[in-house]
């Protein structure tokens, strides 16, 4: 079992509620380190010369796009993207002892308990340690103050990126999600076109449609109904907004309002993180 995994389980078992005050390096030092890490990994290095590693967290309402943006950064920085939502879905599909209990929770839009999430995350960290993974980008954890305190007690999170999107867009995105039952690809049939707030620009998010061979094989997640999505958003606001304040008070929170779809939002997110996309740099030089 990895050292972090043991520590997470130990803290959870004792219900540790530490009031830690850790000075954050963000934005200047953390953004510089992120930019250096991108350069180093593209040059074939496993980590920065100082041995630093990315330890980031993505926060945001269900359906905001945490997995999409965390996954892109994961590939760019060369660290694993660990999504607790994926861990829960894998457990649901495994037909293991947790499957029935999880199905009851998820299908009613409730949050999975700290104990279950911590056990799933600990197992994933153990597997990563065995494979020699360095650092991580967490997506979906922590979701409660207790989880945040447990995590803060065992590792120094560098940065917490809080993605924000208007609720009407969130609802449409969640209801429009589809997955191909054959190839596993994720798509979205929602076409979002919303008037700007306070005279601002319109928000347009085009659908992400499947190729022809996937059209007849699309399935909808059981928890992506309007009623369940609204309940998940309500639960999120009740329990997770204090987590945002937890990291805001420690100077680790970067709040990013998504201006639209991926083509519009991705370069602006990289700019907020002070990261240059090497792919764009090479295209400009060609």
PDB file of C-alpha atoms in Angstrom:
ATOM      1  CA  UNK A   1       0.000   0.000   0.000  1.00  0.00           C
ATOM      2  CA  UNK A   2       1.378   3.465  -0.907  1.00  0.00           C
ATOM      3  CA  UNK A   3       2.333   5.929   1.810  1.00  0.00           C
ATOM      4  CA  UNK A   4      -0.356   8.396   0.688  1.00  0.00           C
ATOM      5  CA  UNK A   5      -2.981   5.668   0.537  1.00  0.00           C
ATOM      6  CA  UNK A   6      -2.131   4.534   4.070  1.00  0.00           C
ATOM      7  CA  UNK A   7      -2.222   8.108   5.319  1.00  0.00           C
ATOM      8  CA  UNK A   8      -5.600   8.836   3.708  1.00  0.00           C
ATOM      9  CA  UNK A   9      -7.125   5.746   5.274  1.00  0.00           C
ATOM     10  CA  UNK A  10      -5.562   6.496   8.657  1.00  0.00           C
ATOM     11  CA  UNK A  11      -6.858  10.067   8.646  1.00  0.00           C
ATOM     12  CA  UNK A  12     -10.303   8.927   7.564  1.00  0.00           C
ATOM     13  CA  UNK A  13     -10.442   6.262  10.248  1.00  0.00           C
ATOM     14  CA  UNK A  14      -9.722   8.769  12.993  1.00  0.00           C
ATOM     15  CA  UNK A  15     -12.028  11.399  11.428  1.00  0.00           C
ATOM     16  CA  UNK A  16      -9.217  13.931  11.603  1.00  0.00           C
ATOM     17  CA  UNK A  17     -10.417  17.507  11.380  1.00  0.00           C
ATOM     18  CA  UNK A  18      -7.245  19.565  11.238  1.00  0.00           C
ATOM     19  CA  UNK A  19      -7.362  23.310  10.698  1.00  0.00           C
ATOM     20  CA  UNK A  20      -4.274  23.644   8.517  1.00  0.00           C
ATOM     21  CA  UNK A  21      -2.939  26.923   7.200  1.00  0.00           C
ATOM     22  CA  UNK A  22      -0.603  26.292   4.293  1.00  0.00           C
ATOM     23  CA  UNK A  23       0.696  29.211   2.241  1.00  0.00           C
ATOM     24  CA  UNK A  24       0.048  28.554  -1.439  1.00  0.00           C
ATOM     25  CA  UNK A  25       2.528  29.178  -4.205  1.00  0.00           C
ATOM     26  CA  UNK A  26      -0.228  30.191  -6.622  1.00  0.00           C
ATOM     27  CA  UNK A  27      -0.324  32.101  -8.824  1.00  0.00           C
ATOM     28  CA  UNK A  28       3.249  33.115  -9.708  1.00  0.00           C
ATOM     29  CA  UNK A  29       5.318  30.191  -8.441  1.00  0.00           C
ATOM     30  CA  UNK A  30       2.782  27.469  -9.295  1.00  0.00           C
ATOM     31  CA  UNK A  31       2.176  28.775 -12.806  1.00  0.00           C
ATOM     32  CA  UNK A  32       5.908  29.010 -13.474  1.00  0.00           C
ATOM     33  CA  UNK A  33       6.384  25.463 -12.212  1.00  0.00           C
ATOM     34  CA  UNK A  34       3.529  24.237 -14.426  1.00  0.00           C
ATOM     35  CA  UNK A  35       5.038  25.890 -17.492  1.00  0.00           C
ATOM     36  CA  UNK A  36       8.444  24.379 -16.715  1.00  0.00           C
ATOM     37  CA  UNK A  37       6.850  20.975 -16.225  1.00  0.00           C
ATOM     38  CA  UNK A  38       5.186  21.104 -19.643  1.00  0.00           C
ATOM     39  CA  UNK A  39       8.519  21.967 -21.287  1.00  0.00           C
ATOM     40  CA  UNK A  40      10.348  19.256 -19.378  1.00  0.00           C
ATOM     41  CA  UNK A  41       7.855  16.495 -20.175  1.00  0.00           C
ATOM     42  CA  UNK A  42       7.732  17.405 -23.856  1.00  0.00           C
ATOM     43  CA  UNK A  43      11.511  17.078 -23.830  1.00  0.00           C
ATOM     44  CA  UNK A  44      11.276  13.505 -22.550  1.00  0.00           C
ATOM     45  CA  UNK A  45      11.842  14.203 -18.842  1.00  0.00           C
ATOM     46  CA  UNK A  46       9.820  12.340 -16.226  1.00  0.00           C
ATOM     47  CA  UNK A  47       9.708  15.311 -13.879  1.00  0.00           C
ATOM     48  CA  UNK A  48      11.112  18.783 -13.333  1.00  0.00           C
ATOM     49  CA  UNK A  49      14.795  19.114 -12.494  1.00  0.00           C
ATOM     50  CA  UNK A  50      13.911  19.944  -8.886  1.00  0.00           C
ATOM     51  CA  UNK A  51      11.871  16.755  -8.555  1.00  0.00           C
ATOM     52  CA  UNK A  52       8.605  18.683  -8.346  1.00  0.00           C
ATOM     53  CA  UNK A  53       5.342  17.064  -9.383  1.00  0.00           C
ATOM     54  CA  UNK A  54       1.857  18.278 -10.133  1.00  0.00           C
ATOM     55  CA  UNK A  55      -0.710  17.743  -7.383  1.00  0.00           C
ATOM     56  CA  UNK A  56      -3.824  19.536  -8.565  1.00  0.00           C
ATOM     57  CA  UNK A  57      -7.543  19.287  -7.841  1.00  0.00           C
ATOM     58  CA  UNK A  58     -10.469  20.145 -10.129  1.00  0.00           C
ATOM     59  CA  UNK A  59     -13.698  21.358  -8.514  1.00  0.00           C
ATOM     60  CA  UNK A  60     -16.984  22.196 -10.206  1.00  0.00           C
ATOM     61  CA  UNK A  61     -20.638  21.212 -10.499  1.00  0.00           C
ATOM     62  CA  UNK A  62     -21.591  17.906 -12.121  1.00  0.00           C
ATOM     63  CA  UNK A  63     -21.408  18.243 -15.889  1.00  0.00           C
ATOM     64  CA  UNK A  64     -19.235  21.373 -15.914  1.00  0.00           C
ATOM     65  CA  UNK A  65     -16.456  19.603 -17.806  1.00  0.00           C
ATOM     66  CA  UNK A  66     -13.952  18.740 -15.070  1.00  0.00           C
ATOM     67  CA  UNK A  67     -13.101  15.448 -16.754  1.00  0.00           C
ATOM     68  CA  UNK A  68     -12.548  17.049 -20.154  1.00  0.00           C
ATOM     69  CA  UNK A  69     -10.183  19.783 -18.990  1.00  0.00           C
ATOM     70  CA  UNK A  70      -8.455  17.677 -16.325  1.00  0.00           C
ATOM     71  CA  UNK A  71      -7.876  14.978 -18.944  1.00  0.00           C
ATOM     72  CA  UNK A  72      -6.320  17.435 -21.377  1.00  0.00           C
ATOM     73  CA  UNK A  73      -4.012  18.847 -18.717  1.00  0.00           C
ATOM     74  CA  UNK A  74      -3.156  15.328 -17.599  1.00  0.00           C
ATOM     75  CA  UNK A  75      -1.901  14.437 -21.065  1.00  0.00           C
ATOM     76  CA  UNK A  76      -0.042  17.725 -21.425  1.00  0.00           C
ATOM     77  CA  UNK A  77       1.688  17.509 -18.030  1.00  0.00           C
ATOM     78  CA  UNK A  78       2.251  13.759 -18.092  1.00  0.00           C
ATOM     79  CA  UNK A  79       0.497  12.977 -14.799  1.00  0.00           C
ATOM     80  CA  UNK A  80      -2.520  10.696 -14.207  1.00  0.00           C
ATOM     81  CA  UNK A  81      -6.053  12.073 -14.230  1.00  0.00           C
ATOM     82  CA  UNK A  82      -7.914  10.390 -11.368  1.00  0.00           C
ATOM     83  CA  UNK A  83     -11.676  10.939 -11.527  1.00  0.00           C
ATOM     84  CA  UNK A  84     -13.614   9.600  -8.563  1.00  0.00           C
ATOM     85  CA  UNK A  85     -16.740   9.533 -10.754  1.00  0.00           C
ATOM     86  CA  UNK A  86     -14.961   7.043 -13.026  1.00  0.00           C
ATOM     87  CA  UNK A  87     -13.885   5.015  -9.996  1.00  0.00           C
ATOM     88  CA  UNK A  88     -17.516   4.822  -8.850  1.00  0.00           C
ATOM     89  CA  UNK A  89     -18.743   3.846 -12.339  1.00  0.00           C
ATOM     90  CA  UNK A  90     -16.047   1.165 -12.599  1.00  0.00           C
ATOM     91  CA  UNK A  91     -17.185  -0.239  -9.243  1.00  0.00           C
ATOM     92  CA  UNK A  92     -20.800  -0.170 -10.448  1.00  0.00           C
ATOM     93  CA  UNK A  93     -19.877  -2.113 -13.581  1.00  0.00           C
ATOM     94  CA  UNK A  94     -17.762  -4.645 -11.716  1.00  0.00           C
ATOM     95  CA  UNK A  95     -20.729  -6.463 -10.166  1.00  0.00           C
ATOM     96  CA  UNK A  96     -18.705  -6.495  -6.951  1.00  0.00           C
ATOM     97  CA  UNK A  97     -20.144  -6.161  -3.435  1.00  0.00           C
ATOM     98  CA  UNK A  98     -20.365  -2.369  -3.703  1.00  0.00           C
ATOM     99  CA  UNK A  99     -22.299  -2.339  -6.982  1.00  0.00           C
ATOM    100  CA  UNK A 100     -25.828  -2.632  -5.563  1.00  0.00           C
ATOM    101  CA  UNK A 101     -25.200  -0.074  -2.818  1.00  0.00           C
ATOM    102  CA  UNK A 102     -23.663   2.396  -5.262  1.00  0.00           C
ATOM    103  CA  UNK A 103     -26.504   1.973  -7.774  1.00  0.00           C
ATOM    104  CA  UNK A 104     -29.057   2.986  -5.146  1.00  0.00           C
ATOM    105  CA  UNK A 105     -27.045   6.110  -4.259  1.00  0.00           C
ATOM    106  CA  UNK A 106     -26.131   7.252  -7.776  1.00  0.00           C
ATOM    107  CA  UNK A 107     -29.536   6.689  -9.358  1.00  0.00           C
ATOM    108  CA  UNK A 108     -31.134   8.995  -6.778  1.00  0.00           C
ATOM    109  CA  UNK A 109     -28.619  11.807  -7.337  1.00  0.00           C
ATOM    110  CA  UNK A 110     -27.016  11.477  -3.899  1.00  0.00           C
ATOM    111  CA  UNK A 111     -23.329  11.852  -3.095  1.00  0.00           C
ATOM    112  CA  UNK A 112     -21.387   8.683  -2.382  1.00  0.00           C
ATOM    113  CA  UNK A 113     -20.184   8.505   1.250  1.00  0.00           C
ATOM    114  CA  UNK A 114     -16.709   9.630   2.284  1.00  0.00           C
ATOM    115  CA  UNK A 115     -15.832   6.107   3.358  1.00  0.00           C
ATOM    116  CA  UNK A 116     -16.586   4.562  -0.041  1.00  0.00           C
ATOM    117  CA  UNK A 117     -14.857   7.331  -2.004  1.00  0.00           C
ATOM    118  CA  UNK A 118     -11.758   7.188   0.204  1.00  0.00           C
ATOM    119  CA  UNK A 119     -11.507   3.415  -0.156  1.00  0.00           C
ATOM    120  CA  UNK A 120     -11.826   3.633  -3.953  1.00  0.00           C
ATOM    121  CA  UNK A 121      -9.296   6.463  -4.164  1.00  0.00           C
ATOM    122  CA  UNK A 122      -6.840   4.681  -1.855  1.00  0.00           C
ATOM    123  CA  UNK A 123      -6.973   1.577  -4.042  1.00  0.00           C
ATOM    124  CA  UNK A 124      -6.362   3.674  -7.171  1.00  0.00           C
ATOM    125  CA  UNK A 125      -3.365   5.412  -5.554  1.00  0.00           C
ATOM    126  CA  UNK A 126      -1.906   2.048  -4.558  1.00  0.00           C
ATOM    127  CA  UNK A 127      -2.149   0.861  -8.153  1.00  0.00           C
ATOM    128  CA  UNK A 128      -0.546   4.077  -9.393  1.00  0.00           C
ATOM    129  CA  UNK A 129       2.322   3.803  -6.938  1.00  0.00           C
ATOM    130  CA  UNK A 130       3.029   0.275  -8.161  1.00  0.00           C
ATOM    131  CA  UNK A 131       3.209   1.617 -11.735  1.00  0.00           C
ATOM    132  CA  UNK A 132       5.548   4.454 -10.742  1.00  0.00           C
ATOM    133  CA  UNK A 133       3.122   7.312 -11.342  1.00  0.00           C
ATOM    134  CA  UNK A 134       4.242  10.801 -10.319  1.00  0.00           C
ATOM    135  CA  UNK A 135       1.706  13.320  -9.082  1.00  0.00           C
ATOM    136  CA  UNK A 136      -1.968  13.470 -10.048  1.00  0.00           C
ATOM    137  CA  UNK A 137      -4.867  15.633 -11.110  1.00  0.00           C
ATOM    138  CA  UNK A 138      -7.869  14.776  -8.939  1.00  0.00           C
ATOM    139  CA  UNK A 139     -11.366  15.216 -10.337  1.00  0.00           C
ATOM    140  CA  UNK A 140     -14.342  14.823  -7.996  1.00  0.00           C
ATOM    141  CA  UNK A 141     -12.360  14.687  -4.750  1.00  0.00           C
ATOM    142  CA  UNK A 142     -12.600  16.331  -2.303  1.00  0.00           C
ATOM    143  CA  UNK A 143     -16.333  16.999  -2.240  1.00  0.00           C
ATOM    144  CA  UNK A 144     -16.758  17.646   1.482  1.00  0.00           C
ATOM    145  CA  UNK A 145     -14.830  19.586   4.106  1.00  0.00           C
ATOM    146  CA  UNK A 146     -13.897  16.315   5.810  1.00  0.00           C
ATOM    147  CA  UNK A 147     -12.419  14.965   2.565  1.00  0.00           C
ATOM    148  CA  UNK A 148     -10.519  18.236   2.020  1.00  0.00           C
ATOM    149  CA  UNK A 149      -9.065  18.079   5.531  1.00  0.00           C
ATOM    150  CA  UNK A 150      -8.024  14.452   5.061  1.00  0.00           C
ATOM    151  CA  UNK A 151      -6.312  15.273   1.769  1.00  0.00           C
ATOM    152  CA  UNK A 152      -4.638  18.400   3.160  1.00  0.00           C
ATOM    153  CA  UNK A 153      -3.371  16.379   6.096  1.00  0.00           C
ATOM    154  CA  UNK A 154      -1.428  13.929   3.940  1.00  0.00           C
ATOM    155  CA  UNK A 155      -0.208  15.893   0.921  1.00  0.00           C
ATOM    156  CA  UNK A 156       0.352  19.498  -0.142  1.00  0.00           C
ATOM    157  CA  UNK A 157      -2.072  20.274  -2.955  1.00  0.00           C
ATOM    158  CA  UNK A 158      -0.499  22.887  -5.220  1.00  0.00           C
ATOM    159  CA  UNK A 159      -3.572  24.280  -6.917  1.00  0.00           C
ATOM    160  CA  UNK A 160      -7.363  23.882  -6.942  1.00  0.00           C
ATOM    161  CA  UNK A 161      -9.072  24.848 -10.201  1.00  0.00           C
ATOM    162  CA  UNK A 162     -12.759  25.651  -9.726  1.00  0.00           C
ATOM    163  CA  UNK A 163     -14.637  25.504 -13.044  1.00  0.00           C
ATOM    164  CA  UNK A 164     -17.873  27.503 -13.179  1.00  0.00           C
ATOM    165  CA  UNK A 165     -20.704  27.518 -15.710  1.00  0.00           C
ATOM    166  CA  UNK A 166     -24.210  28.981 -15.738  1.00  0.00           C
ATOM    167  CA  UNK A 167     -26.713  26.523 -14.294  1.00  0.00           C
ATOM    168  CA  UNK A 168     -29.015  26.468 -17.333  1.00  0.00           C
ATOM    169  CA  UNK A 169     -26.031  25.443 -19.473  1.00  0.00           C
ATOM    170  CA  UNK A 170     -25.028  22.812 -16.905  1.00  0.00           C
ATOM    171  CA  UNK A 171     -28.495  21.279 -16.945  1.00  0.00           C
ATOM    172  CA  UNK A 172     -28.584  21.106 -20.747  1.00  0.00           C
ATOM    173  CA  UNK A 173     -25.080  19.615 -20.883  1.00  0.00           C
ATOM    174  CA  UNK A 174     -25.890  16.852 -18.385  1.00  0.00           C
ATOM    175  CA  UNK A 175     -29.158  15.882 -20.055  1.00  0.00           C
ATOM    176  CA  UNK A 176     -27.445  15.855 -23.457  1.00  0.00           C
ATOM    177  CA  UNK A 177     -24.617  13.482 -22.500  1.00  0.00           C
ATOM    178  CA  UNK A 178     -24.396  10.223 -24.429  1.00  0.00           C
ATOM    179  CA  UNK A 179     -21.955   7.320 -24.518  1.00  0.00           C
ATOM    180  CA  UNK A 180     -21.351   4.782 -27.280  1.00  0.00           C
ATOM    181  CA  UNK A 181     -22.039   1.312 -25.923  1.00  0.00           C
ATOM    182  CA  UNK A 182     -19.575  -0.179 -28.389  1.00  0.00           C
ATOM    183  CA  UNK A 183     -16.478   2.059 -28.497  1.00  0.00           C
ATOM    184  CA  UNK A 184     -17.001   3.819 -25.146  1.00  0.00           C
ATOM    185  CA  UNK A 185     -16.753   7.295 -26.706  1.00  0.00           C
ATOM    186  CA  UNK A 186     -18.424  10.226 -24.946  1.00  0.00           C
ATOM    187  CA  UNK A 187     -20.635  12.628 -26.890  1.00  0.00           C
ATOM    188  CA  UNK A 188     -23.192  15.364 -26.252  1.00  0.00           C
ATOM    189  CA  UNK A 189     -26.306  16.070 -28.313  1.00  0.00           C
ATOM    190  CA  UNK A 190     -27.127  19.397 -26.615  1.00  0.00           C
ATOM    191  CA  UNK A 191     -26.846  22.598 -28.646  1.00  0.00           C
ATOM    192  CA  UNK A 192     -26.556  25.432 -26.126  1.00  0.00           C
ATOM    193  CA  UNK A 193     -27.187  29.009 -27.215  1.00  0.00           C
ATOM    194  CA  UNK A 194     -27.902  31.352 -24.284  1.00  0.00           C
ATOM    195  CA  UNK A 195     -28.271  35.122 -24.064  1.00  0.00           C
ATOM    196  CA  UNK A 196     -25.341  36.822 -22.322  1.00  0.00           C
ATOM    197  CA  UNK A 197     -25.744  38.049 -18.765  1.00  0.00           C
ATOM    198  CA  UNK A 198     -25.772  41.804 -18.082  1.00  0.00           C
ATOM    199  CA  UNK A 199     -25.177  42.638 -21.717  1.00  0.00           C
ATOM    200  CA  UNK A 200     -22.316  40.155 -22.078  1.00  0.00           C
ATOM    201  CA  UNK A 201     -21.662  37.967 -25.111  1.00  0.00           C
ATOM    202  CA  UNK A 202     -23.918  35.026 -25.923  1.00  0.00           C
ATOM    203  CA  UNK A 203     -22.805  31.614 -24.724  1.00  0.00           C
ATOM    204  CA  UNK A 204     -22.724  29.096 -27.530  1.00  0.00           C
ATOM    205  CA  UNK A 205     -21.699  25.487 -27.021  1.00  0.00           C
ATOM    206  CA  UNK A 206     -22.196  23.301 -30.098  1.00  0.00           C
ATOM    207  CA  UNK A 207     -23.087  19.624 -29.749  1.00  0.00           C
ATOM    208  CA  UNK A 208     -20.368  17.000 -29.801  1.00  0.00           C
ATOM    209  CA  UNK A 209     -22.025  14.550 -32.165  1.00  0.00           C
ATOM    210  CA  UNK A 210     -20.937  10.942 -32.690  1.00  0.00           C
ATOM    211  CA  UNK A 211     -19.701   9.509 -35.996  1.00  0.00           C
ATOM    212  CA  UNK A 212     -22.250   7.642 -38.100  1.00  0.00           C
ATOM    213  CA  UNK A 213     -21.143   4.224 -36.845  1.00  0.00           C
ATOM    214  CA  UNK A 214     -21.953   5.205 -33.240  1.00  0.00           C
ATOM    215  CA  UNK A 215     -25.321   6.923 -33.765  1.00  0.00           C
ATOM    216  CA  UNK A 216     -27.435   3.797 -33.212  1.00  0.00           C
ATOM    217  CA  UNK A 217     -25.396   2.692 -30.197  1.00  0.00           C
ATOM    218  CA  UNK A 218     -25.723   5.750 -27.981  1.00  0.00           C
ATOM    219  CA  UNK A 219     -26.848   5.255 -24.392  1.00  0.00           C
ATOM    220  CA  UNK A 220     -27.773   7.716 -21.648  1.00  0.00           C
ATOM    221  CA  UNK A 221     -26.475   7.449 -18.097  1.00  0.00           C
ATOM    222  CA  UNK A 222     -29.214   6.449 -15.661  1.00  0.00           C
ATOM    223  CA  UNK A 223     -28.515   9.539 -13.529  1.00  0.00           C
ATOM    224  CA  UNK A 224     -28.712  12.037 -16.437  1.00  0.00           C
ATOM    225  CA  UNK A 225     -32.414  12.845 -16.120  1.00  0.00           C
ATOM    226  CA  UNK A 226     -33.553  16.414 -15.414  1.00  0.00           C
ATOM    227  CA  UNK A 227     -34.884  15.510 -11.959  1.00  0.00           C
ATOM    228  CA  UNK A 228     -31.715  13.716 -10.886  1.00  0.00           C
ATOM    229  CA  UNK A 229     -29.406  16.372 -12.358  1.00  0.00           C
ATOM    230  CA  UNK A 230     -31.219  19.159 -10.482  1.00  0.00           C
ATOM    231  CA  UNK A 231     -30.908  17.170  -7.275  1.00  0.00           C
ATOM    232  CA  UNK A 232     -27.192  16.582  -7.870  1.00  0.00           C
ATOM    233  CA  UNK A 233     -26.671  20.318  -8.416  1.00  0.00           C
ATOM    234  CA  UNK A 234     -28.553  21.130  -5.212  1.00  0.00           C
ATOM    235  CA  UNK A 235     -26.501  18.624  -3.217  1.00  0.00           C
ATOM    236  CA  UNK A 236     -23.301  19.947  -4.770  1.00  0.00           C
ATOM    237  CA  UNK A 237     -24.029  23.536  -3.771  1.00  0.00           C
ATOM    238  CA  UNK A 238     -24.960  22.530  -0.223  1.00  0.00           C
ATOM    239  CA  UNK A 239     -21.878  20.395   0.436  1.00  0.00           C
ATOM    240  CA  UNK A 240     -19.183  21.594  -1.934  1.00  0.00           C
ATOM    241  CA  UNK A 241     -19.327  25.367  -1.694  1.00  0.00           C
ATOM    242  CA  UNK A 242     -17.687  25.144   1.777  1.00  0.00           C
ATOM    243  CA  UNK A 243     -14.871  23.168   0.103  1.00  0.00           C
ATOM    244  CA  UNK A 244     -14.341  26.069  -2.303  1.00  0.00           C
ATOM    245  CA  UNK A 245     -14.079  28.423   0.685  1.00  0.00           C
ATOM    246  CA  UNK A 246     -11.674  25.995   2.406  1.00  0.00           C
ATOM    247  CA  UNK A 247      -9.198  26.326  -0.467  1.00  0.00           C
ATOM    248  CA  UNK A 248      -9.944  30.009  -1.077  1.00  0.00           C
ATOM    249  CA  UNK A 249      -8.933  30.779   2.508  1.00  0.00           C
ATOM    250  CA  UNK A 250      -5.626  28.976   1.919  1.00  0.00           C
ATOM    251  CA  UNK A 251      -4.891  30.914  -1.248  1.00  0.00           C
ATOM    252  CA  UNK A 252      -5.045  27.804  -3.446  1.00  0.00           C
ATOM    253  CA  UNK A 253      -8.270  28.395  -5.378  1.00  0.00           C
ATOM    254  CA  UNK A 254      -8.283  29.522  -9.017  1.00  0.00           C
ATOM    255  CA  UNK A 255     -11.849  30.275 -10.136  1.00  0.00           C
ATOM    256  CA  UNK A 256     -12.404  29.989 -13.884  1.00  0.00           C
ATOM    257  CA  UNK A 257     -15.689  30.901 -15.568  1.00  0.00           C
ATOM    258  CA  UNK A 258     -16.086  28.868 -18.737  1.00  0.00           C
ATOM    259  CA  UNK A 259     -16.954  31.320 -21.533  1.00  0.00           C
ATOM    260  CA  UNK A 260     -18.291  28.661 -23.903  1.00  0.00           C
ATOM    261  CA  UNK A 261     -17.310  25.350 -25.458  1.00  0.00           C
ATOM    262  CA  UNK A 262     -13.896  23.695 -25.540  1.00  0.00           C
ATOM    263  CA  UNK A 263     -12.460  25.669 -28.514  1.00  0.00           C
ATOM    264  CA  UNK A 264     -13.152  28.939 -26.717  1.00  0.00           C
ATOM    265  CA  UNK A 265     -12.457  27.863 -23.132  1.00  0.00           C
ATOM    266  CA  UNK A 266      -9.327  25.687 -23.468  1.00  0.00           C
ATOM    267  CA  UNK A 267      -6.857  28.399 -24.603  1.00  0.00           C
ATOM    268  CA  UNK A 268      -8.229  30.802 -21.994  1.00  0.00           C
ATOM    269  CA  UNK A 269      -7.794  28.188 -19.259  1.00  0.00           C
ATOM    270  CA  UNK A 270      -4.182  27.623 -20.325  1.00  0.00           C
ATOM    271  CA  UNK A 271      -3.672  31.390 -20.250  1.00  0.00           C
ATOM    272  CA  UNK A 272      -5.109  31.556 -16.709  1.00  0.00           C
ATOM    273  CA  UNK A 273      -2.680  28.793 -15.699  1.00  0.00           C
ATOM    274  CA  UNK A 274       0.204  30.570 -17.462  1.00  0.00           C
ATOM    275  CA  UNK A 275       0.833  27.448 -19.569  1.00  0.00           C
ATOM    276  CA  UNK A 276       1.788  27.613 -23.229  1.00  0.00           C
ATOM    277  CA  UNK A 277       0.416  24.836 -25.402  1.00  0.00           C
ATOM    278  CA  UNK A 278       3.433  23.381 -27.244  1.00  0.00           C
ATOM    279  CA  UNK A 279       1.185  22.111 -30.041  1.00  0.00           C
ATOM    280  CA  UNK A 280      -0.012  25.647 -30.795  1.00  0.00           C
ATOM    281  CA  UNK A 281       3.548  26.922 -30.585  1.00  0.00           C
ATOM    282  CA  UNK A 282       4.721  24.388 -33.152  1.00  0.00           C
ATOM    283  CA  UNK A 283       1.777  25.214 -35.452  1.00  0.00           C
ATOM    284  CA  UNK A 284       2.632  28.905 -35.322  1.00  0.00           C
ATOM    285  CA  UNK A 285       6.253  28.202 -36.175  1.00  0.00           C
ATOM    286  CA  UNK A 286       5.416  25.951 -39.140  1.00  0.00           C
TER     287      UNK A 286
END
